[in-house]
Amino acid sequence: MKKLFLIIGAPGSGKTTDAELIAQKHDSITHYSTGDMFRAEIASGSQRGALIDSFVSKGNLVPIEIAIETIVTAIKNAPSDVVIIDGYPRSAEQMNALDTYLKEEPEVSLVNVIEVTVSKEVACQRVLGRAADADVARDDDNVEIFNNRMKLYTDPLLVIQEFYTSKDLLTQFNGERTIEVIVNEMDAFIQSKI
Ligand code: AMP
């Protein structure tokens, strides 16, 4: 039985860093970031990567078929029973697609959906700060694309929050604290659930 945790959060919320640090502490946890998986596919130079790039470079969502297939493959191939995926779902449609998959897949159980909350101002400062640092800058870290990514994150958020709250699966973490504090708290929470 695979135990799945999802992490959602605005661009710049720190969701990928948090999940990465937690997975590093435990051999029993595997972490995947949808954004990282898409960037790896783009970097591979494949045709699928080129298609994905046409969405990611504008800050748009990649098509749902690609998004759901990417996470289902990651969950199936994960070498551990506990899997953290950050960056999914990003729309009501993606949430429903995962829900359908989970209903038909008794070997995967969604344990919790963690939302890392940050204000739009903090998110913007962090992303534009990253844009100014050549070592970590991403092609989609600029103000116009940030605004588009933020809007796409915010638009379906209420529906996603309500859906997982109704299942008693949503937990919010204040993402404006130091990485260490957030990671320790989130790690303890995940450990308490597995
Ligand atoms: P992130 O690294 O989470 O900021 O994601 C970078 C980009 O990857 C996003 O702006 C989207 O273009 C794409 N992406 C990441 N996750 C998803 C998803 N669940 N569905 C569709 N596109 C996604």
CSV table of C-alpha atoms and ligand atoms in Angstrom, one decimal:
chain,number,residue,atom,x,y,z
A,1,MET,CA,0.0,0.0,0.0
A,2,LYS,CA,1.4,3.4,-1.0
A,3,LYS,CA,0.7,6.3,1.3
A,4,LEU,CA,0.4,9.6,-0.7
A,5,PHE,CA,0.9,13.1,0.5
A,6,LEU,CA,0.2,16.1,-1.8
A,7,ILE,CA,1.8,19.5,-1.2
A,8,ILE,CA,0.3,22.5,-2.9
A,9,GLY,CA,1.3,26.1,-2.6
A,10,ALA,CA,1.8,29.3,-4.6
A,11,PRO,CA,4.9,29.8,-6.7
A,12,GLY,CA,7.6,30.8,-4.2
A,13,SER,CA,5.8,29.1,-1.3
A,14,GLY,CA,8.8,26.8,-0.8
A,15,LYS,CA,6.8,23.6,-1.3
A,16,THR,CA,9.5,21.9,-3.3
A,17,THR,CA,12.3,22.8,-0.9
A,18,ASP,CA,10.2,21.7,2.1
A,19,ALA,CA,9.3,18.3,0.6
A,20,GLU,CA,12.9,17.7,-0.6
A,21,LEU,CA,14.4,18.3,2.8
A,22,ILE,CA,11.8,16.0,4.5
A,23,ALA,CA,12.5,13.2,2.0
A,24,GLN,CA,16.3,13.6,2.5
A,25,LYS,CA,15.7,12.8,6.2
A,26,HIS,CA,13.9,9.5,5.6
A,27,ASP,CA,14.8,6.6,3.3
A,28,SER,CA,11.2,5.6,3.5
A,29,ILE,CA,9.9,8.7,1.8
A,30,THR,CA,10.2,9.6,-1.9
A,31,HIS,CA,9.5,13.1,-3.2
A,32,TYR,CA,8.6,14.2,-6.6
A,33,SER,CA,7.9,17.7,-7.8
A,34,THR,CA,5.6,18.1,-10.8
A,35,GLY,CA,7.5,21.2,-11.9
A,36,ASP,CA,10.9,19.4,-11.6
A,37,MET,CA,9.6,16.4,-13.5
A,38,PHE,CA,8.4,18.6,-16.3
A,39,ARG,CA,11.7,20.6,-16.4
A,40,ALA,CA,13.6,17.2,-16.6
A,41,GLU,CA,11.4,16.2,-19.5
A,42,ILE,CA,12.1,19.5,-21.2
A,43,ALA,CA,15.8,19.1,-20.6
A,44,SER,CA,15.8,15.6,-22.1
A,45,GLY,CA,15.1,17.2,-25.5
A,46,SER,CA,12.2,14.8,-26.2
A,47,GLN,CA,9.2,15.7,-28.3
A,48,ARG,CA,7.0,15.5,-25.3
A,49,GLY,CA,9.4,17.8,-23.5
A,50,ALA,CA,9.0,20.4,-26.3
A,51,LEU,CA,5.3,20.2,-26.0
A,52,ILE,CA,5.5,20.6,-22.2
A,53,ASP,CA,7.9,23.6,-22.7
A,54,SER,CA,5.3,25.4,-24.7
A,55,PHE,CA,3.1,25.6,-21.6
A,56,VAL,CA,5.7,25.8,-18.8
A,57,SER,CA,7.6,28.7,-20.5
A,58,LYS,CA,4.5,30.8,-20.4
A,59,GLY,CA,3.5,29.8,-16.8
A,60,ASN,CA,0.5,27.9,-18.1
A,61,LEU,CA,-0.6,24.5,-17.0
A,62,VAL,CA,0.5,21.5,-19.0
A,63,PRO,CA,-2.5,19.5,-20.4
A,64,ILE,CA,-4.3,17.4,-17.8
A,65,GLU,CA,-3.5,14.1,-19.5
A,66,ILE,CA,0.2,14.7,-19.2
A,67,ALA,CA,-0.1,15.9,-15.6
A,68,ILE,CA,-2.1,13.0,-14.3
A,69,GLU,CA,0.0,10.4,-16.2
A,70,THR,CA,3.2,12.0,-14.8
A,71,ILE,CA,2.1,11.7,-11.2
A,72,VAL,CA,0.5,8.2,-11.6
A,73,THR,CA,3.7,6.9,-13.1
A,74,ALA,CA,5.8,8.6,-10.4
A,75,ILE,CA,3.6,7.0,-7.6
A,76,LYS,CA,3.8,3.6,-9.2
A,77,ASN,CA,7.5,3.7,-9.7
A,78,ALA,CA,8.3,5.2,-6.3
A,79,PRO,CA,10.8,2.9,-4.5
A,80,SER,CA,9.2,3.6,-1.1
A,81,ASP,CA,5.7,3.3,0.4
A,82,VAL,CA,5.5,6.9,1.4
A,83,VAL,CA,5.3,9.3,-1.5
A,84,ILE,CA,5.2,13.1,-1.4
A,85,ILE,CA,4.1,14.9,-4.6
A,86,ASP,CA,4.3,18.7,-4.7
A,87,GLY,CA,2.6,20.8,-7.3
A,88,TYR,CA,-0.5,18.7,-7.8
A,89,PRO,CA,-3.5,19.3,-8.1
A,90,ARG,CA,-3.5,22.7,-9.8
A,91,SER,CA,-7.1,22.6,-11.0
A,92,ALA,CA,-10.5,21.2,-10.0
A,93,GLU,CA,-10.2,19.0,-13.1
A,94,GLN,CA,-6.8,17.5,-11.9
A,95,MET,CA,-8.3,17.0,-8.4
A,96,ASN,CA,-11.2,15.1,-9.9
A,97,ALA,CA,-8.9,13.0,-12.1
A,98,LEU,CA,-6.8,12.0,-9.1
A,99,ASP,CA,-9.9,11.2,-7.1
A,100,THR,CA,-11.2,8.9,-9.9
A,101,TYR,CA,-7.8,7.2,-10.0
A,102,LEU,CA,-7.7,6.7,-6.2
A,103,LYS,CA,-11.2,5.2,-6.2
A,104,GLU,CA,-10.0,2.6,-8.7
A,105,GLU,CA,-6.6,2.0,-7.2
A,106,PRO,CA,-6.8,0.2,-3.8
A,107,GLU,CA,-3.0,0.1,-3.4
A,108,VAL,CA,-2.7,3.9,-3.1
A,109,SER,CA,-4.2,5.9,-0.3
A,110,LEU,CA,-4.2,9.7,-0.1
A,111,VAL,CA,-3.2,10.5,3.5
A,112,ASN,CA,-3.2,14.3,3.4
A,113,VAL,CA,-3.0,17.4,1.3
A,114,ILE,CA,-0.6,20.0,2.7
A,115,GLU,CA,-1.1,23.6,1.7
A,116,VAL,CA,1.9,25.9,2.3
A,117,THR,CA,0.4,29.4,2.6
A,118,VAL,CA,2.2,32.6,1.8
A,119,SER,CA,0.9,36.1,0.9
A,120,LYS,CA,1.1,37.2,-2.7
A,121,GLU,CA,3.7,39.8,-1.7
A,122,VAL,CA,6.0,37.2,-0.1
A,123,ALA,CA,5.6,34.8,-3.0
A,124,CYS,CA,6.4,37.6,-5.5
A,125,GLN,CA,9.5,38.8,-3.5
A,126,ARG,CA,10.9,35.2,-3.4
A,127,VAL,CA,10.3,34.4,-7.0
A,128,LEU,CA,11.8,37.7,-8.2
A,129,GLY,CA,14.7,37.2,-5.8
A,130,ARG,CA,15.3,33.8,-7.4
A,131,ALA,CA,15.1,35.5,-10.8
A,132,ALA,CA,18.0,37.7,-9.8
A,133,ASP,CA,20.2,34.8,-8.7
A,134,ALA,CA,21.8,33.2,-11.8
A,135,ASP,CA,22.5,30.0,-9.9
A,136,VAL,CA,18.9,29.2,-9.2
A,137,ALA,CA,16.9,31.4,-11.7
A,138,ARG,CA,14.3,29.6,-13.8
A,139,ASP,CA,13.1,30.6,-17.2
A,140,ASP,CA,9.6,31.2,-15.8
A,141,ASP,CA,10.8,33.5,-13.0
A,142,ASN,CA,9.8,36.9,-14.2
A,143,VAL,CA,7.1,39.3,-13.2
A,144,GLU,CA,4.6,38.7,-16.0
A,145,ILE,CA,4.9,34.9,-15.9
A,146,PHE,CA,4.8,35.0,-12.1
A,147,ASN,CA,1.5,36.9,-12.2
A,148,ASN,CA,0.1,34.3,-14.6
A,149,ARG,CA,1.3,31.4,-12.4
A,150,MET,CA,-0.1,33.1,-9.3
A,151,LYS,CA,-3.5,33.6,-10.9
A,152,LEU,CA,-3.6,30.0,-12.1
A,153,TYR,CA,-2.8,28.9,-8.6
A,154,THR,CA,-5.3,31.1,-6.9
A,155,ASP,CA,-8.3,30.7,-9.2
A,156,PRO,CA,-9.2,27.1,-8.3
A,157,LEU,CA,-7.8,27.2,-4.8
A,158,LEU,CA,-11.1,27.6,-2.9
A,159,VAL,CA,-12.7,24.7,-4.7
A,160,ILE,CA,-9.6,22.5,-4.0
A,161,GLN,CA,-9.6,23.6,-0.3
A,162,GLU,CA,-13.3,22.9,0.1
A,163,PHE,CA,-13.0,19.4,-1.5
A,164,TYR,CA,-10.2,18.2,0.7
A,165,THR,CA,-11.6,19.9,3.8
A,166,SER,CA,-14.8,18.0,3.3
A,167,LYS,CA,-12.8,14.8,3.3
A,168,ASP,CA,-10.9,16.0,6.4
A,169,LEU,CA,-7.7,15.8,4.4
A,170,LEU,CA,-6.4,19.4,4.2
A,171,THR,CA,-3.7,20.8,6.5
A,172,GLN,CA,-2.3,24.3,6.2
A,173,PHE,CA,1.2,25.3,7.1
A,174,ASN,CA,2.3,29.0,7.4
A,175,GLY,CA,5.0,29.2,4.7
A,176,GLU,CA,6.3,32.6,5.8
A,177,ARG,CA,8.5,31.2,8.6
A,178,THR,CA,12.0,29.9,8.3
A,179,ILE,CA,12.6,26.8,6.2
A,180,GLU,CA,13.9,25.0,9.3
A,181,VAL,CA,10.8,25.7,11.4
A,182,ILE,CA,8.4,24.7,8.5
A,183,VAL,CA,10.3,21.6,7.7
A,184,ASN,CA,10.4,20.4,11.3
A,185,GLU,CA,6.7,21.0,11.8
A,186,MET,CA,5.7,19.4,8.5
A,187,ASP,CA,8.0,16.4,9.0
A,188,ALA,CA,6.5,15.8,12.4
A,189,PHE,CA,3.1,16.0,11.0
A,190,ILE,CA,3.9,13.5,8.2
A,191,GLN,CA,5.5,11.1,10.6
A,192,SER,CA,2.4,11.2,12.8
A,193,LYS,CA,0.3,10.2,9.8
A,194,ILE,CA,2.3,7.1,8.6
B,1,AMP,P1,6.5,24.8,-10.2
B,1,AMP,O1,7.9,24.2,-10.2
B,1,AMP,O2,5.6,24.0,-9.2
B,1,AMP,O3,6.5,26.3,-10.0
B,1,AMP,O4,5.9,24.5,-11.6
B,1,AMP,C1,6.5,25.0,-12.8
B,1,AMP,C2,5.5,24.9,-14.0
B,1,AMP,O5,5.3,23.5,-14.3
B,1,AMP,C3,4.1,25.5,-13.8
B,1,AMP,O6,4.1,26.9,-14.0
B,1,AMP,C4,3.3,24.8,-14.8
B,1,AMP,O7,3.6,25.3,-16.1
B,1,AMP,C5,3.9,23.4,-14.8
B,1,AMP,N1,3.2,22.5,-13.8
B,1,AMP,C6,3.7,22.1,-12.6
B,1,AMP,N2,2.8,21.3,-11.9
B,1,AMP,C7,1.7,21.2,-12.8
B,1,AMP,C8,0.5,20.6,-12.8
B,1,AMP,N3,0.0,19.9,-11.7
B,1,AMP,N4,-0.4,20.7,-13.8
B,1,AMP,C9,0.0,21.4,-14.9
B,1,AMP,N5,1.1,22.1,-15.0
B,1,AMP,C10,2.0,22.0,-14.0
